[in-house]
Short mmCIF file of C-alpha atoms and ligand atoms in Angstrom, two decimals:
data_model
loop_
_atom_site.label_atom_id
_atom_site.label_comp_id
_atom_site.label_asym_id
_atom_site.label_seq_id
_atom_site.Cartn_x
_atom_site.Cartn_y
_atom_site.Cartn_z
CA MET A 1 -38.64 141.09 -70.64
CA ASP A 2 -40.07 139.70 -67.44
CA ASN A 3 -43.89 139.85 -67.18
CA THR A 4 -43.91 142.01 -64.06
CA ILE A 5 -41.44 144.53 -65.42
CA LEU A 6 -43.20 144.75 -68.75
CA TRP A 7 -46.51 145.33 -66.99
CA GLN A 8 -45.04 147.98 -64.69
CA ASN A 9 -43.53 149.82 -67.66
CA THR A 10 -46.82 149.63 -69.48
CA LEU A 11 -48.75 151.00 -66.52
CA LYS A 12 -46.30 153.89 -66.35
CA SER A 13 -46.92 154.70 -70.01
CA LEU A 14 -50.65 154.38 -69.47
CA GLU A 15 -50.44 157.00 -66.77
CA GLN A 16 -49.52 159.50 -69.48
CA LYS A 17 -52.70 158.69 -71.40
CA LEU A 18 -55.36 157.96 -68.80
CA SER A 19 -56.51 159.52 -65.56
CA LYS A 20 -55.47 158.00 -62.24
CA PRO A 21 -59.04 156.96 -61.29
CA SER A 22 -59.38 155.25 -64.66
CA ILE A 23 -56.23 153.27 -64.11
CA ALA A 24 -57.23 152.40 -60.57
CA THR A 25 -60.64 151.21 -61.74
CA TRP A 26 -59.66 149.21 -64.78
CA PHE A 27 -56.14 147.93 -64.25
CA LYS A 28 -56.07 147.13 -60.57
CA ASN A 29 -56.43 143.38 -60.82
CA VAL A 30 -54.91 142.99 -64.24
CA SER A 31 -51.61 141.26 -64.90
CA ILE A 32 -49.68 139.61 -67.70
CA VAL A 33 -50.10 135.84 -67.75
CA LYS A 34 -48.20 135.11 -70.92
CA GLN A 35 -46.13 136.82 -73.57
CA THR A 36 -44.80 135.63 -76.86
CA GLU A 37 -42.80 137.60 -79.34
CA LYS A 38 -45.89 139.17 -80.90
CA GLU A 39 -48.58 138.77 -78.31
CA VAL A 40 -49.34 139.59 -74.69
CA VAL A 41 -52.08 137.82 -72.76
CA LEU A 42 -53.57 139.74 -69.87
CA SER A 43 -55.51 138.22 -67.05
CA VAL A 44 -58.53 140.30 -66.02
CA PRO A 45 -60.88 139.78 -63.05
CA ASN A 46 -64.21 139.50 -64.87
CA ILE A 47 -65.99 139.75 -68.17
CA PHE A 48 -67.00 143.31 -67.52
CA VAL A 49 -63.39 144.48 -67.24
CA LYS A 50 -62.48 142.31 -70.21
CA GLU A 51 -65.05 143.87 -72.50
CA TRP A 52 -64.29 147.33 -71.27
CA LEU A 53 -60.57 146.98 -71.88
CA GLN A 54 -61.17 145.36 -75.24
CA ASN A 55 -63.58 148.02 -76.43
CA LYS A 56 -62.12 151.10 -74.88
CA PHE A 57 -58.46 150.70 -74.20
CA SER A 58 -57.02 148.00 -76.42
CA GLN A 59 -55.40 150.46 -78.83
CA LYS A 60 -53.87 152.50 -76.01
CA LEU A 61 -52.69 149.36 -74.27
CA LEU A 62 -51.05 148.06 -77.40
CA SER A 63 -49.17 151.27 -78.04
CA CYS A 64 -47.99 151.34 -74.41
CA PHE A 65 -46.73 147.77 -74.69
CA GLN A 66 -44.94 148.69 -77.88
CA GLN A 67 -43.00 151.38 -76.08
CA SER A 68 -41.22 148.59 -74.16
CA SER A 69 -41.49 145.81 -76.72
CA PRO A 70 -41.95 147.18 -80.23
CA ASP A 71 -42.66 143.75 -81.74
CA ILE A 72 -45.87 143.18 -79.86
CA LYS A 73 -48.78 143.22 -82.28
CA ARG A 74 -51.70 141.93 -80.23
CA VAL A 75 -53.13 142.08 -76.74
CA LYS A 76 -55.46 139.34 -75.59
CA PHE A 77 -57.54 139.04 -72.46
CA VAL A 78 -58.47 136.06 -70.36
CA ILE A 79 -60.70 136.04 -67.31
CA SER A 80 -58.76 134.96 -64.29
CA ASN A 81 -61.51 133.47 -62.16
CA ASN A 82 -65.12 132.70 -62.82
CA ASN A 83 -66.92 134.65 -60.21
CA ASN A 84 -70.24 135.91 -61.38
CA ASN A 85 -69.56 139.56 -62.03
CA SER A 86 -70.98 138.93 -65.43
CA ALA A 87 -72.07 142.42 -66.35
CA THR A 88 -71.49 142.87 -70.03
CA THR A 89 -72.28 144.99 -73.00
CA THR A 90 -74.83 144.46 -75.71
CA SER A 91 -72.93 141.90 -77.70
CA LYS A 92 -74.54 138.63 -78.72
CA LYS A 93 -71.94 136.72 -76.71
CA ARG A 94 -73.92 137.67 -73.69
CA SER A 95 -76.73 135.25 -74.14
CA SER A 96 -74.82 132.45 -72.47
CA SER A 97 -74.28 134.52 -69.33
CA SER A 98 -77.91 135.66 -69.41
CA ASN A 99 -79.02 132.07 -69.61
CA LYS A 100 -76.81 131.23 -66.71
CA SER A 101 -78.42 133.96 -64.68
CA LYS A 102 -81.91 132.86 -65.72
CA ALA A 103 -81.07 129.35 -64.65
CA LYS A 104 -79.87 130.78 -61.38
CA ILE A 105 -83.16 132.63 -60.87
CA SER A 106 -85.30 129.59 -61.70
CA LYS A 107 -83.50 127.59 -59.03
CA ILE A 108 -84.22 130.06 -56.26
CA SER A 109 -85.49 128.34 -53.12
CA GLN A 110 -88.43 129.43 -50.99
CA PRO A 111 -86.39 131.05 -48.18
CA GLU A 112 -84.41 132.83 -50.83
CA ILE A 113 -87.57 134.15 -52.46
CA GLU A 114 -88.66 135.51 -49.09
CA PHE A 115 -85.23 137.01 -48.55
CA ARG A 116 -85.46 138.69 -51.92
CA GLN A 117 -88.95 139.97 -51.25
CA SER A 118 -87.91 141.49 -47.95
CA SER A 119 -85.10 143.28 -49.77
CA GLY A 120 -87.72 145.12 -51.83
CA LEU A 121 -85.85 144.26 -55.03
CA ASN A 122 -87.52 143.37 -58.28
CA PRO A 123 -85.51 140.45 -59.71
CA LYS A 124 -86.24 141.48 -63.29
CA TYR A 125 -83.72 144.31 -63.10
CA THR A 126 -80.29 142.79 -63.65
CA PHE A 127 -76.95 143.76 -65.14
CA GLU A 128 -77.44 141.10 -67.79
CA ASN A 129 -80.40 142.89 -69.33
CA PHE A 130 -78.98 146.37 -68.86
CA VAL A 131 -77.53 147.84 -72.03
CA ILE A 132 -74.42 149.94 -71.63
CA GLY A 133 -73.41 152.79 -73.88
CA ASP A 134 -71.74 156.18 -73.67
CA PHE A 135 -74.95 157.61 -72.24
CA ASN A 136 -74.77 155.57 -69.02
CA GLN A 137 -71.20 154.28 -68.96
CA LEU A 138 -69.95 156.15 -65.93
CA ALA A 139 -73.02 155.39 -63.84
CA TYR A 140 -72.67 151.76 -64.81
CA ALA A 141 -68.95 151.64 -64.02
CA CYS A 142 -69.65 153.05 -60.56
CA ALA A 143 -72.45 150.57 -59.98
CA ALA A 144 -70.22 147.69 -61.05
CA ALA A 145 -67.40 148.87 -58.79
CA ILE A 146 -69.75 149.01 -55.81
CA THR A 147 -71.09 145.56 -56.60
CA ARG A 148 -67.56 144.18 -56.72
CA LYS A 149 -66.63 145.86 -53.50
CA ILE A 150 -69.59 144.64 -51.50
CA SER A 151 -69.63 141.13 -52.87
CA SER A 152 -65.96 140.67 -52.18
CA SER A 153 -66.43 142.13 -48.66
CA SER A 154 -63.50 144.39 -49.41
CA LYS A 155 -62.68 146.96 -46.75
CA LYS A 156 -61.46 149.38 -49.36
CA ARG A 157 -63.05 152.79 -49.18
CA ILE A 158 -65.15 153.65 -52.15
CA TYR A 159 -67.28 156.69 -52.94
CA ASN A 160 -70.23 156.78 -50.61
CA PRO A 161 -72.97 157.50 -51.45
CA LEU A 162 -73.27 156.82 -55.14
CA PHE A 163 -75.77 159.34 -56.45
CA VAL A 164 -77.22 158.72 -59.92
CA TYR A 165 -79.51 161.26 -61.53
CA SER A 166 -81.32 161.54 -64.85
CA LYS A 167 -84.61 162.43 -66.41
CA VAL A 168 -87.36 159.85 -66.09
CA GLY A 169 -87.22 156.52 -67.93
CA LEU A 170 -83.47 156.39 -68.49
CA GLY A 171 -82.60 153.47 -66.25
CA LYS A 172 -81.90 154.72 -62.74
CA THR A 173 -84.19 152.24 -61.02
CA HIS A 174 -82.98 149.43 -63.25
CA LEU A 175 -79.32 150.14 -62.52
CA LEU A 176 -79.81 150.58 -58.78
CA GLU A 177 -81.79 147.38 -58.44
CA ALA A 178 -79.28 145.50 -60.58
CA ILE A 179 -76.62 146.27 -57.96
CA GLY A 180 -78.80 144.78 -55.25
CA ASN A 181 -79.82 141.74 -57.26
CA GLU A 182 -76.27 140.96 -58.27
CA ILE A 183 -75.08 141.18 -54.68
CA ILE A 184 -77.84 138.90 -53.47
CA ASN A 185 -76.90 136.44 -56.23
CA ILE A 186 -73.23 136.42 -55.39
CA LYS A 187 -73.24 136.82 -51.64
CA LYS A 188 -76.38 135.57 -50.01
CA THR A 189 -75.31 136.73 -46.59
CA LYS A 190 -75.34 140.41 -47.49
CA LYS A 191 -78.32 142.42 -46.37
CA VAL A 192 -79.64 144.61 -49.13
CA LYS A 193 -82.54 147.02 -48.95
CA TYR A 194 -84.15 148.78 -51.89
CA ILE A 195 -86.84 151.33 -51.17
CA PRO A 196 -88.38 154.18 -53.16
CA CYS A 197 -88.16 157.40 -51.17
CA PRO A 198 -91.95 157.94 -50.95
CA ASN A 199 -92.24 154.52 -49.27
CA PHE A 200 -89.42 155.40 -46.93
CA THR A 201 -91.30 158.57 -46.02
CA SER A 202 -94.49 156.60 -45.30
CA GLN A 203 -92.53 154.24 -43.06
CA VAL A 204 -91.17 157.18 -41.13
CA ILE A 205 -94.63 158.69 -40.79
CA SER A 206 -96.13 155.50 -39.43
CA ALA A 207 -93.15 154.97 -37.14
CA ILE A 208 -93.75 158.44 -35.71
CA ARG A 209 -97.39 157.57 -35.19
CA ASN A 210 -96.46 154.33 -33.43
CA GLN A 211 -93.54 155.87 -31.56
CA ASP A 212 -91.30 153.34 -33.20
CA ILE A 213 -88.58 155.56 -34.61
CA GLU A 214 -85.67 153.91 -32.84
CA ASN A 215 -86.70 150.53 -34.21
CA ILE A 216 -86.84 151.72 -37.76
CA ILE A 217 -83.40 153.27 -37.42
CA LYS A 218 -82.03 150.09 -35.90
CA ASN A 219 -83.48 148.04 -38.70
CA TYR A 220 -81.97 150.27 -41.39
CA ASN A 221 -78.62 150.27 -39.68
CA SER A 222 -78.34 146.55 -40.20
CA PHE A 223 -78.08 146.79 -44.00
CA ASP A 224 -74.88 146.30 -45.96
CA LEU A 225 -76.35 148.16 -48.90
CA LEU A 226 -79.16 150.67 -48.70
CA ILE A 227 -80.66 151.85 -51.99
CA ILE A 228 -83.14 154.73 -51.87
CA ASP A 229 -84.72 155.55 -55.20
CA ASP A 230 -86.03 159.00 -56.18
CA ILE A 231 -84.48 160.76 -53.20
CA GLU A 232 -85.79 164.12 -54.48
CA PHE A 233 -88.96 163.18 -52.56
CA LEU A 234 -87.10 164.07 -49.36
CA ALA A 235 -87.73 167.70 -50.28
CA GLY A 236 -89.71 169.47 -47.62
CA LYS A 237 -90.10 166.35 -45.43
CA GLU A 238 -88.22 167.54 -42.38
CA LYS A 239 -88.73 164.58 -40.10
CA THR A 240 -87.88 162.09 -42.83
CA GLN A 241 -84.74 164.11 -43.57
CA GLU A 242 -83.75 163.90 -39.94
CA ILE A 243 -84.20 160.13 -39.80
CA PHE A 244 -82.43 159.73 -43.13
CA PHE A 245 -79.54 161.79 -41.79
CA ARG A 246 -79.12 159.53 -38.78
CA ILE A 247 -79.30 156.35 -40.82
CA PHE A 248 -76.92 157.80 -43.40
CA ASN A 249 -74.32 158.69 -40.80
CA GLU A 250 -74.48 155.42 -38.95
CA LEU A 251 -74.26 153.32 -42.09
CA THR A 252 -71.42 155.27 -43.62
CA GLU A 253 -69.49 155.27 -40.38
CA LYS A 254 -69.69 151.50 -40.40
CA GLY A 255 -68.44 151.45 -43.98
CA LYS A 256 -71.80 150.32 -45.36
CA GLN A 257 -72.80 151.46 -48.81
CA ILE A 258 -75.58 153.83 -49.78
CA VAL A 259 -76.85 154.29 -53.33
CA LEU A 260 -79.33 157.00 -54.26
CA SER A 261 -81.13 158.20 -57.36
CA SER A 262 -82.90 161.39 -58.23
CA ASP A 263 -84.31 163.29 -61.17
CA ARG A 264 -81.82 166.11 -60.57
CA PRO A 265 -78.40 166.68 -58.98
CA PRO A 266 -78.24 167.29 -55.20
CA GLN A 267 -77.56 171.00 -55.47
CA VAL A 268 -80.89 171.72 -57.13
CA ILE A 269 -83.16 169.63 -54.93
CA GLU A 270 -85.25 172.24 -53.18
CA ASN A 271 -86.16 172.35 -49.52
CA LEU A 272 -83.37 170.16 -48.34
CA GLU A 273 -81.37 170.80 -45.22
CA GLU A 274 -77.87 171.90 -46.08
CA ARG A 275 -76.25 169.09 -44.09
CA ILE A 276 -78.26 166.57 -46.12
CA ARG A 277 -77.48 168.20 -49.44
CA SER A 278 -73.80 168.04 -48.64
CA ARG A 279 -74.07 164.36 -47.70
CA LEU A 280 -75.92 163.54 -50.93
CA GLY A 281 -73.23 165.16 -53.02
CA GLY A 282 -70.36 164.01 -50.84
CA GLY A 283 -69.59 160.76 -52.67
CA MET A 284 -69.84 160.15 -56.39
CA VAL A 285 -72.46 162.07 -58.35
CA THR A 286 -73.07 160.81 -61.86
CA ASP A 287 -75.78 161.24 -64.45
CA ILE A 288 -77.37 159.15 -67.16
CA ASN A 289 -77.89 160.95 -70.42
CA GLN A 290 -80.16 160.37 -73.35
CA PRO A 291 -79.04 157.39 -75.45
CA SER A 292 -77.93 158.09 -79.02
CA PHE A 293 -79.72 156.62 -82.03
CA GLU A 294 -77.31 153.67 -82.19
CA GLU A 295 -77.70 153.05 -78.48
CA ARG A 296 -81.48 153.11 -78.79
CA VAL A 297 -81.24 150.54 -81.56
CA ALA A 298 -79.00 148.39 -79.34
CA ILE A 299 -81.55 148.65 -76.52
CA ILE A 300 -84.40 147.62 -78.81
CA GLU A 301 -82.42 144.70 -80.21
CA LYS A 302 -81.52 143.52 -76.74
CA LYS A 303 -85.13 143.68 -75.56
CA LEU A 304 -86.24 141.69 -78.60
CA GLU A 305 -83.47 139.16 -78.10
CA ASP A 306 -84.42 138.68 -74.44
CA LYS A 307 -88.04 138.04 -75.37
CA LYS A 308 -87.04 135.92 -78.36
CA GLU A 309 -88.93 138.18 -80.70
CA THR A 310 -87.96 139.76 -83.98
CA LEU A 311 -88.91 142.80 -85.97
CA PRO A 312 -87.70 144.03 -89.34
CA LYS A 313 -84.79 146.45 -89.17
CA GLU A 314 -86.85 149.29 -90.62
CA ILE A 315 -89.34 149.10 -87.71
CA ILE A 316 -86.53 149.00 -85.17
CA ASP A 317 -84.98 152.06 -86.78
CA PHE A 318 -88.33 153.77 -86.96
CA ILE A 319 -88.88 153.40 -83.21
CA ALA A 320 -85.31 154.46 -82.41
CA GLN A 321 -85.67 157.53 -84.60
CA HIS A 322 -88.90 158.65 -83.04
CA ILE A 323 -88.54 157.90 -79.34
CA LYS A 324 -85.46 159.56 -78.01
CA LYS A 325 -85.94 160.57 -74.45
CA ASN A 326 -87.36 157.69 -72.52
CA ILE A 327 -86.48 154.01 -72.59
CA ARG A 328 -89.75 153.05 -70.94
CA GLU A 329 -91.57 154.61 -73.88
CA ILE A 330 -89.35 152.66 -76.24
CA GLU A 331 -90.44 149.48 -74.45
CA GLY A 332 -94.09 150.48 -74.76
CA ALA A 333 -93.72 151.12 -78.48
CA LEU A 334 -91.93 147.84 -78.90
CA VAL A 335 -94.76 145.81 -77.37
CA LYS A 336 -97.21 147.56 -79.68
CA ALA A 337 -95.00 147.08 -82.71
CA VAL A 338 -94.50 143.37 -82.09
CA ILE A 339 -98.25 142.73 -81.79
CA SER A 340 -99.05 144.85 -84.78
CA TYR A 341 -96.36 143.39 -87.00
CA GLU A 342 -97.28 139.83 -86.02
CA THR A 343 -100.84 140.38 -87.10
CA THR A 344 -100.36 142.56 -90.17
CA ARG A 345 -96.85 141.76 -91.42
CA SER A 346 -96.84 145.29 -92.75
CA PHE A 347 -94.41 148.08 -91.94
CA GLU A 348 -96.93 150.74 -92.98
CA GLU A 349 -99.65 149.31 -90.72
CA THR A 350 -97.25 149.00 -87.80
CA LYS A 351 -96.16 152.59 -88.30
CA LYS A 352 -99.79 153.68 -88.16
CA GLN A 353 -100.32 151.76 -84.92
CA LEU A 354 -97.35 153.52 -83.40
CA LYS A 355 -98.60 156.96 -84.30
CA ASP A 356 -99.86 157.84 -80.86
CA VAL A 357 -96.79 156.68 -78.98
CA ILE A 358 -94.10 158.32 -81.07
CA GLU A 359 -92.79 161.81 -80.64
CA THR A 360 -93.96 163.95 -83.52
CA PRO A 361 -91.68 166.78 -84.54
CA LYS A 362 -92.82 169.99 -82.93
CA LYS A 363 -94.94 172.30 -85.01
CA LYS A 364 -93.04 175.42 -85.96
CA ILE A 365 -94.35 178.33 -83.99
CA SER A 366 -93.83 182.06 -84.24
CA PRO A 367 -92.63 184.44 -81.52
CA GLY A 368 -95.92 186.34 -81.97
CA LYS A 369 -97.87 183.24 -81.04
CA VAL A 370 -95.87 182.78 -77.84
CA ILE A 371 -96.29 186.39 -76.78
CA GLY A 372 -100.00 186.26 -77.67
CA CYS A 373 -100.65 183.14 -75.59
CA VAL A 374 -98.82 184.47 -72.53
CA SER A 375 -100.69 187.73 -72.81
CA ASP A 376 -104.05 185.90 -73.07
CA PHE A 377 -103.27 183.64 -70.16
CA TYR A 378 -102.38 186.47 -67.76
CA ASP A 379 -104.89 188.81 -69.34
CA ILE A 380 -102.27 191.53 -69.68
CA PRO A 381 -101.90 193.42 -72.98
CA GLN A 382 -98.85 192.46 -75.03
CA LYS A 383 -97.69 196.06 -75.10
CA GLU A 384 -97.32 196.06 -71.34
CA ILE A 385 -95.49 192.75 -71.18
CA LEU A 386 -92.99 194.05 -73.72
CA SER A 387 -92.71 197.52 -72.18
CA GLN A 388 -89.93 198.89 -70.00
CA SER A 389 -92.19 199.08 -66.95
CA ARG A 390 -90.88 197.27 -63.87
CA LYS A 391 -94.27 196.68 -62.31
CA LYS A 392 -94.21 193.49 -60.30
CA GLU A 393 -97.12 191.81 -62.06
CA LEU A 394 -95.35 192.18 -65.41
CA VAL A 395 -92.11 190.54 -64.39
CA THR A 396 -93.18 186.88 -64.30
CA PRO A 397 -95.07 186.92 -67.64
CA ARG A 398 -92.16 188.73 -69.27
CA GLN A 399 -89.65 186.17 -67.98
CA LEU A 400 -91.95 183.43 -69.15
CA VAL A 401 -92.07 184.92 -72.65
CA MET A 402 -88.27 184.98 -72.72
CA TYR A 403 -88.08 181.39 -71.52
CA LEU A 404 -90.57 180.12 -74.07
CA LEU A 405 -88.96 182.03 -76.91
CA ARG A 406 -85.77 180.20 -76.16
CA GLU A 407 -87.16 176.75 -75.35
CA GLU A 408 -89.98 176.52 -77.86
CA VAL A 409 -88.94 178.84 -80.69
CA GLY A 410 -85.20 178.42 -80.28
CA LEU A 411 -84.30 182.10 -80.59
CA SER A 412 -80.91 183.42 -79.51
CA LEU A 413 -80.64 185.66 -76.44
CA THR A 414 -80.04 188.67 -78.68
CA SER A 415 -83.11 188.09 -80.83
CA ILE A 416 -85.22 187.47 -77.76
CA GLY A 417 -83.98 190.80 -76.41
CA MET A 418 -85.03 192.52 -79.63
CA LYS A 419 -88.52 191.00 -79.50
CA VAL A 420 -89.02 191.77 -75.82
CA GLY A 421 -88.76 195.56 -75.66
CA ASN A 422 -85.22 195.85 -77.02
CA ARG A 423 -83.47 194.49 -73.98
CA ASP A 424 -79.88 193.38 -74.02
CA HIS A 425 -78.87 189.75 -73.92
CA THR A 426 -77.68 189.77 -70.29
CA THR A 427 -81.13 190.94 -69.16
CA VAL A 428 -82.66 188.13 -71.20
CA LYS A 429 -80.28 185.60 -69.73
CA TYR A 430 -81.17 186.72 -66.23
CA GLY A 431 -84.89 186.58 -67.06
CA ILE A 432 -84.64 183.04 -68.37
CA ARG A 433 -82.67 181.94 -65.33
CA LYS A 434 -85.33 183.39 -63.05
CA ALA A 435 -88.07 181.57 -64.98
CA GLU A 436 -86.13 178.32 -64.68
CA GLU A 437 -85.69 178.80 -60.96
CA ASN A 438 -89.35 179.51 -60.57
CA LEU A 439 -90.11 176.39 -62.57
CA ARG A 440 -88.11 174.23 -60.19
CA LYS A 441 -89.52 175.75 -57.04
CA ASN A 442 -93.10 176.27 -57.92
CA ARG A 443 -95.43 173.53 -59.11
CA GLU A 444 -98.11 176.03 -60.00
CA PHE A 445 -95.74 177.81 -62.35
CA LEU A 446 -94.97 174.48 -63.98
CA ASN A 447 -98.67 173.95 -64.57
CA THR A 448 -98.98 177.45 -65.99
CA ILE A 449 -96.27 176.71 -68.50
CA GLU A 450 -97.91 173.45 -69.49
CA VAL A 451 -101.25 175.18 -70.05
CA ILE A 452 -99.63 177.93 -72.10
CA LYS A 453 -97.66 175.42 -74.17
CA GLU A 454 -100.83 173.49 -74.81
CA ARG A 455 -102.43 176.66 -76.15
CA ILE A 456 -99.38 177.56 -78.21
CA TYR A 457 -99.38 174.23 -79.99
CA ASN A 458 -103.08 173.50 -80.19
CA THR A 459 -104.82 176.76 -80.95
P1 LIG B 501 -85.88 155.63 -64.27
O1 LIG B 501 -85.80 155.00 -62.92
O2 LIG B 501 -84.68 156.43 -64.64
O3 LIG B 501 -87.16 156.41 -64.48
P2 LIG B 501 -86.14 152.90 -65.15
O4 LIG B 501 -84.96 152.29 -64.53
O5 LIG B 501 -87.46 152.65 -64.53
O6 LIG B 501 -85.92 154.45 -65.35
O7 LIG B 501 -86.16 152.44 -66.68
C1 LIG B 501 -87.34 152.50 -67.49
C2 LIG B 501 -87.43 151.23 -68.31
O8 LIG B 501 -86.39 151.22 -69.27
C3 LIG B 501 -87.27 149.98 -67.47
O9 LIG B 501 -88.17 149.01 -67.91
C4 LIG B 501 -85.84 149.55 -67.72
O10 LIG B 501 -85.70 148.15 -67.67
C5 LIG B 501 -85.57 150.07 -69.10
N1 LIG B 501 -84.16 150.48 -69.23
C6 LIG B 501 -83.62 151.64 -68.80
N2 LIG B 501 -82.30 151.68 -69.09
C7 LIG B 501 -82.01 150.53 -69.71
C8 LIG B 501 -80.82 150.00 -70.24
N3 LIG B 501 -79.67 150.67 -70.20
N4 LIG B 501 -80.88 148.78 -70.80
C9 LIG B 501 -82.04 148.10 -70.85
N5 LIG B 501 -83.19 148.55 -70.37
C10 LIG B 501 -83.21 149.76 -69.81
MG1 LIG B 502 -87.06 155.15 -61.32
#
């Protein structure tokens, strides 16, 4: 069968198994370059697509090929051109591309250094040293697609803005800056700006003071890619929101790309004008989750490999088991572990050194303790907190008790209801939701919870 026909048939079968966006993303520039009786060779645009297809879709691809040509037993991939979209996964094969990129960085000329500095980018954040796993795959795929689009100067419309959110320390800044650095590497003529939102706000404030607003807007409107990190800091800053809105509109109208990050999705950023919230969420919103144990191990191994350091497997596993929520903390532990192991050569000693950076399992606490601490904090008798009274001053402490019984003790809604004055589970659910809302809106309430938790665990 002719290559083109075989490929078209295969794409049709793939449509039964994969979503349209998936096919558009991964198979757009793929074609058959060669087929033998048992093997098909596909040409793919870059190493990133190659590894993705190999790891994720090779089985599906093979079975789709077999629908047209049952004898095909293997699918191979070759990279069609050698542009530098060399984002890859954690495999060891990567070191050659990392070296290439290091070599590239070491050859940077003075004007280029200045260009980089004015972009605000930190060159240490690259795709080469970014580990990809299920936890960040979608965010990464979007970042890679944007990088491809801008560096190929394609006019194709792509989601705009890209909005990436996650808890702290999970790689937002790294990923966002990697887009910028990769673009500067590939296409030196592109103007990229990276700025954390608090810095953007300070610029706006000083521009207001110097009556220089139009200049700042003009300057921002000249960028091909604008990256604003931690956009949740726009909350409550009305003037900055207004300037951001103007820049956003002008850039997007010109087809320029905007990439944003935040610690939460757009719909729960407080004190944001509605028109801004809808812009933030109007492109692609994607999150980064917590990496799994295996992914944490892969991250640790990659960091060691990059620094040409080694640690015994049991220490690597130990760190991965104990630090789950924050990659920055994993890095901190790793530095400590390497120093300690180099000097002591002992797993036990290294473990001791890590004691204060690892997450210890939470002490088991009783519902009575939670209720007692809330009651002490507000100086309201337990009986009243648990009563049926609807007095205003009782509502917040009661909701807080419900929240803590779920978060810290892990009780079900029904058992919480039984402990808190025999309420039904829908009342409890409502109470917890209210406490959560309060937590997001009100910094003081957040502090209160921290103080109470401190007492619960340490008294
Ligand atoms: P965030 O902006 O979400 O708080 P950062 O991007 O600052 O997180 O990441 C914290 C640290 O963890 C950085 O040093 C970063 O290089 C590292 N890191 C985060 N994600 C990854 C990843 N997927 N691969 C390698 N390093 C990572
Ligand atoms: Mg960050």
